[in-house]
Amino acid sequence: MVIDLEKPWVEKYRPNSFDEIVSQNIAVNNLREFVKKSYKMPHMIFSGPAGTGKTSTALIIAKKLLKGEDFYRNVFELNASDTVRMDFVRHQLKDFVSQNMILSENTLKIVLLDEADNIPKTVQQTLRRIIEGAPSNVKFILMCNYISKIIDPIISRCAVFRFVDLPKEKIVKRLEYIATQEDLPIPPEKKDEFYETLYFISAGDLRKAINTLQMAVALELLENLDINEILKISGFIEKPILDQLVISLKEKDFHKARDLLNTIDYLDSRNFLRQIVSVLPKFEELNLIDFSQLRAYIGEIDFRISQGANENIQLSSLLAEMILRMKN
Ligand SMILES: Nc1ncnc2c1ncn2[C@@H]1O[C@H](COP(=O)(O)OP(=O)(O)OP(=O)(O)O)[C@@H](O)[C@H]1O
Ligand SMILES: [Mg+2]
C-alpha cells in the first residue's frame, strides 16, 4: 500500500465548497446569502482561533465569485508580513484597488488580507483609508485570530464573522474521513484512543489535528500504535509520567514532583498546563484540592508564561501550589 505523503494533507483536504466546511454554521449560512448578491456584499472580517476554516472560507468565496482567469487576475492576496513595508501596502494595494481595466470595468475584485491582526496600527490606519476610498466593486476580506488587535474604524466598516473552535465529534469525523481516503492502517482496538488523543492535541484546531495525523503516518507510528509516542512528537508528556506526577502530588511529595518535571527534556509549558488541567478531575474525585482558587492560579501561570516568565520557576510554583491547596 502506498500512502500519499507528498502533499500536505491540510492542503489536499482543504474544503472546496461551503458544504465541506465543518461546523461554523452561523458564519457559513450568512455567507451563502452574501455570495448570492455579491455586489451588496460588505467588507468582512473573519476572526477566530487557528485552523478553524477562515482562510479556506475566504478562498471558497473568492472562487465562487471569480471564475477561472478572473480568480487569478482579480484576487489580491496579502499577508501581514508583506505590510511591514508600508509603501508596499500603499502602492500595490492602491494600484490594485483603483485600476479599472476597460474591459472588465465592473468585475468584482477581492482583497484577501491574512493575519490582519499582525499589521501595525499605523499601517492599519493607511489600510482603513484605502478601504474607505475603494470603489464598490472591491471587497476586502480580513482574517485574524484576535479582533481586539484590529482598529475600530476598520471593524466598523466590516461585517464580522466569528469562527469557533471545532468540537470533538467534528474533528474526529474529518480525521476518519481522511483516514478512509488514505487507507490508513489504524489498529481498530486503539482507534478511539488515537482520535481522542489527536483531538486533545489539536484543542479544536483542525489543521493541527490533520498535521499530527500525517506526522504519525510519516514517522510510521501507526502499525504498532503507541499513544505516548503521538503525545511525545506533539510536545506533550507521556501518560506514565503524568500518572506518576499525579501520584506524587497526591502524596504531597514536592521534591518527587519537581524532579519528574525536570526529567522532561522536551517540555512545552503551555501543553503541560493543558495536561495538568486534564488530570484535575482525578483530584476532584477525592475532593483533594481547593479547585476554584487553583484554577485561577493556573490561569495566572498561563498568562505569566505567555509574557515570558521563566517556565521552570512558574511550573514548579504550580506544583507547590497544588500541594498547598490539598485538603487534609
Ligand atoms: N471548518 C473547517 N472545515 C474543514 N476543514 C477545515 C476547517 N477548518 C480547518 N480545516 C482544515 O485545516 C486547514 C487549515 O484551515 P484554514 O487555513 O482555513 O484555517 P484558518 O482558520 O485560516 O487558520 P489560521 O488562523 O491559522 O490562518 C484546511 O486546509 C483544512 O484542511
Ligand atoms: Mg488562515
Short mmCIF file of C-alpha atoms in Angstrom, two decimals, residues 75-262:
data_model
loop_
_atom_site.label_atom_id
_atom_site.label_comp_id
_atom_site.label_asym_id
_atom_site.label_seq_id
_atom_site.Cartn_x
_atom_site.Cartn_y
_atom_site.Cartn_z
CA VAL A 75 -7.87 38.40 -6.26
CA PHE A 76 -5.12 40.13 -4.36
CA GLU A 77 -3.67 38.10 -1.51
CA LEU A 78 -1.73 39.91 1.11
CA ASN A 79 -0.09 38.70 4.26
CA ALA A 80 0.74 40.75 7.35
CA SER A 81 4.45 40.28 6.72
CA ASP A 82 4.08 41.97 3.31
CA THR A 83 2.69 45.01 5.01
CA VAL A 84 5.77 45.54 7.15
CA ARG A 85 6.87 47.76 4.33
CA MET A 86 4.24 50.44 4.46
CA ASP A 87 4.91 51.70 0.93
CA PHE A 88 4.12 48.22 -0.30
CA VAL A 89 0.57 48.46 1.05
CA ARG A 90 0.11 51.95 -0.22
CA HIS A 91 1.27 51.34 -3.73
CA GLN A 92 0.44 47.74 -4.56
CA LEU A 93 -2.92 47.79 -2.88
CA LYS A 94 -3.90 51.23 -4.12
CA ASP A 95 -2.97 50.24 -7.65
CA PHE A 96 -4.99 47.07 -7.44
CA VAL A 97 -7.99 48.80 -5.93
CA SER A 98 -8.11 51.74 -8.28
CA GLN A 99 -7.00 50.28 -11.59
CA ASN A 100 -10.03 49.62 -13.75
CA MET A 101 -9.28 47.70 -16.87
CA ILE A 102 -11.56 48.97 -19.59
CA LEU A 103 -13.00 45.58 -20.48
CA SER A 104 -13.63 44.32 -17.03
CA GLU A 105 -14.54 47.61 -15.50
CA ASN A 106 -17.12 46.30 -13.14
CA THR A 107 -15.76 42.92 -12.33
CA LEU A 108 -15.56 42.22 -8.70
CA LYS A 109 -12.17 42.42 -7.05
CA ILE A 110 -11.34 40.75 -3.78
CA VAL A 111 -8.54 41.62 -1.41
CA LEU A 112 -7.68 38.79 0.97
CA LEU A 113 -5.72 40.06 3.92
CA ASP A 114 -4.41 37.28 6.13
CA GLU A 115 -3.08 37.76 9.67
CA ALA A 116 -4.57 41.24 9.74
CA ASP A 117 -4.09 41.39 13.50
CA ASN A 118 -0.33 41.37 12.99
CA ILE A 119 -0.43 44.55 10.95
CA PRO A 120 0.98 47.51 12.90
CA LYS A 121 -1.64 50.07 13.89
CA THR A 122 -0.11 52.81 11.75
CA VAL A 123 -0.37 50.59 8.69
CA GLN A 124 -3.93 49.72 9.69
CA GLN A 125 -4.71 53.42 9.50
CA THR A 126 -3.43 53.52 5.95
CA LEU A 127 -5.43 50.44 5.18
CA ARG A 128 -8.54 51.98 6.61
CA ARG A 129 -8.24 54.92 4.21
CA ILE A 130 -7.76 52.55 1.30
CA ILE A 131 -10.86 50.59 2.33
CA GLU A 132 -12.83 53.84 2.66
CA GLY A 133 -11.79 55.04 -0.76
CA ALA A 134 -12.28 51.75 -2.56
CA PRO A 135 -14.93 51.61 -5.32
CA SER A 136 -17.92 49.34 -4.69
CA ASN A 137 -16.63 46.51 -6.86
CA VAL A 138 -13.72 45.97 -4.47
CA LYS A 139 -14.37 43.80 -1.42
CA PHE A 140 -11.97 43.25 1.44
CA ILE A 141 -11.85 40.08 3.50
CA LEU A 142 -9.61 40.40 6.55
CA MET A 143 -8.63 37.36 8.59
CA CYS A 144 -7.37 37.43 12.14
CA ASN A 145 -7.05 35.45 15.36
CA TYR A 146 -7.66 38.40 17.68
CA ILE A 147 -10.18 41.00 16.63
CA SER A 148 -9.13 43.15 19.57
CA LYS A 149 -5.95 43.93 17.65
CA ILE A 150 -7.84 45.45 14.72
CA ILE A 151 -8.52 49.18 14.95
CA ASP A 152 -12.15 50.24 15.50
CA PRO A 153 -12.52 52.28 12.29
CA ILE A 154 -11.78 49.13 10.27
CA ILE A 155 -14.08 46.92 12.36
CA SER A 156 -16.94 49.36 11.95
CA ARG A 157 -16.62 49.16 8.16
CA CYS A 158 -16.83 45.38 8.06
CA ALA A 159 -19.26 42.58 8.81
CA VAL A 160 -17.57 40.44 11.44
CA PHE A 161 -17.85 36.65 11.36
CA ARG A 162 -16.63 34.72 14.35
CA PHE A 163 -15.16 31.31 13.73
CA VAL A 164 -15.16 28.93 16.68
CA ASP A 165 -13.01 26.00 17.84
CA LEU A 166 -14.22 22.80 16.23
CA PRO A 167 -15.94 20.35 18.60
CA LYS A 168 -14.51 16.90 19.16
CA GLU A 169 -17.00 14.96 17.07
CA LYS A 170 -16.41 17.19 14.03
CA ILE A 171 -12.64 16.90 14.27
CA VAL A 172 -12.83 13.13 14.68
CA LYS A 173 -15.23 12.81 11.75
CA ARG A 174 -12.91 14.74 9.46
CA LEU A 175 -9.90 12.70 10.59
CA GLU A 176 -11.83 9.47 9.99
CA TYR A 177 -12.73 10.69 6.52
CA ILE A 178 -9.06 11.35 5.72
CA ALA A 179 -8.02 8.02 7.24
CA THR A 180 -10.51 6.24 4.97
CA GLN A 181 -9.40 8.17 1.88
CA GLU A 182 -5.75 7.40 2.60
CA ASP A 183 -6.49 3.83 3.65
CA LEU A 184 -4.55 4.23 6.90
CA PRO A 185 -3.78 1.08 8.90
CA ILE A 186 -5.05 2.27 12.27
CA PRO A 187 -5.40 -0.70 14.65
CA PRO A 188 -9.17 -0.95 15.37
CA GLU A 189 -8.75 -1.59 19.08
CA LYS A 190 -6.76 1.64 19.50
CA LYS A 191 -8.79 3.76 17.12
CA ASP A 192 -10.90 5.58 19.71
CA GLU A 193 -7.98 6.44 21.95
CA PHE A 194 -5.97 7.57 18.93
CA TYR A 195 -8.63 10.03 17.74
CA GLU A 196 -9.28 11.15 21.29
CA THR A 197 -5.58 11.97 21.62
CA LEU A 198 -5.43 13.77 18.28
CA TYR A 199 -8.37 15.88 19.38
CA PHE A 200 -6.75 16.64 22.73
CA ILE A 201 -3.55 17.70 20.97
CA SER A 202 -5.48 19.85 18.48
CA ALA A 203 -7.59 21.71 21.06
CA GLY A 204 -10.11 22.42 18.31
CA ASP A 205 -7.55 23.35 15.64
CA LEU A 206 -8.29 21.08 12.69
CA ARG A 207 -5.06 21.98 10.91
CA LYS A 208 -3.06 20.78 13.90
CA ALA A 209 -5.13 17.59 14.10
CA ILE A 210 -4.57 16.79 10.41
CA ASN A 211 -0.86 17.63 10.61
CA THR A 212 -0.41 15.39 13.64
CA LEU A 213 -2.16 12.56 11.82
CA GLN A 214 0.11 12.98 8.81
CA MET A 215 3.18 13.19 11.01
CA ALA A 216 2.21 9.94 12.75
CA VAL A 217 1.98 8.29 9.33
CA ALA A 218 5.26 9.77 8.11
CA LEU A 219 7.05 8.52 11.23
CA GLU A 220 5.45 5.09 10.74
CA LEU A 221 3.82 5.16 14.14
CA LEU A 222 0.51 3.62 13.12
CA GLU A 223 1.28 -0.10 12.86
CA ASN A 224 2.42 -0.54 16.46
CA LEU A 225 0.42 2.42 17.59
CA ASP A 226 1.64 3.82 20.89
CA ILE A 227 -0.38 6.79 22.07
CA ASN A 228 2.56 8.00 24.15
CA GLU A 229 4.67 8.38 21.02
CA ILE A 230 1.94 10.53 19.48
CA LEU A 231 1.87 12.71 22.59
CA LYS A 232 5.65 12.96 22.59
CA ILE A 233 6.05 14.04 18.96
CA SER A 234 3.48 16.75 19.65
CA GLY A 235 5.27 18.16 22.68
CA PHE A 236 3.09 16.60 25.38
CA ILE A 237 4.33 14.38 28.19
CA GLU A 238 3.68 10.66 28.14
CA LYS A 239 0.84 9.24 30.18
CA PRO A 240 3.01 7.17 32.58
CA ILE A 241 4.95 10.30 33.54
CA LEU A 242 1.72 12.23 34.00
CA ASP A 243 0.34 9.43 36.18
CA GLN A 244 3.47 9.44 38.32
CA LEU A 245 3.18 13.18 38.67
CA VAL A 246 -0.40 12.88 39.88
CA ILE A 247 0.64 10.28 42.42
CA SER A 248 3.48 12.37 43.78
CA LEU A 249 1.17 15.38 44.09
CA LYS A 250 -1.43 13.34 45.92
CA GLU A 251 1.33 12.17 48.26
CA LYS A 252 2.28 15.82 48.73
CA ASP A 253 5.81 14.96 47.70
CA PHE A 254 7.00 18.20 46.17
CA HIS A 255 10.57 17.05 45.54
CA LYS A 256 9.45 13.99 43.60
CA ALA A 257 7.02 16.07 41.56
CA ARG A 258 9.65 18.67 40.77
CA ASP A 259 12.22 16.01 39.88
CA LEU A 260 9.74 14.49 37.45
CA LEU A 261 9.18 17.87 35.88
CA ASN A 262 12.92 18.30 35.48
#
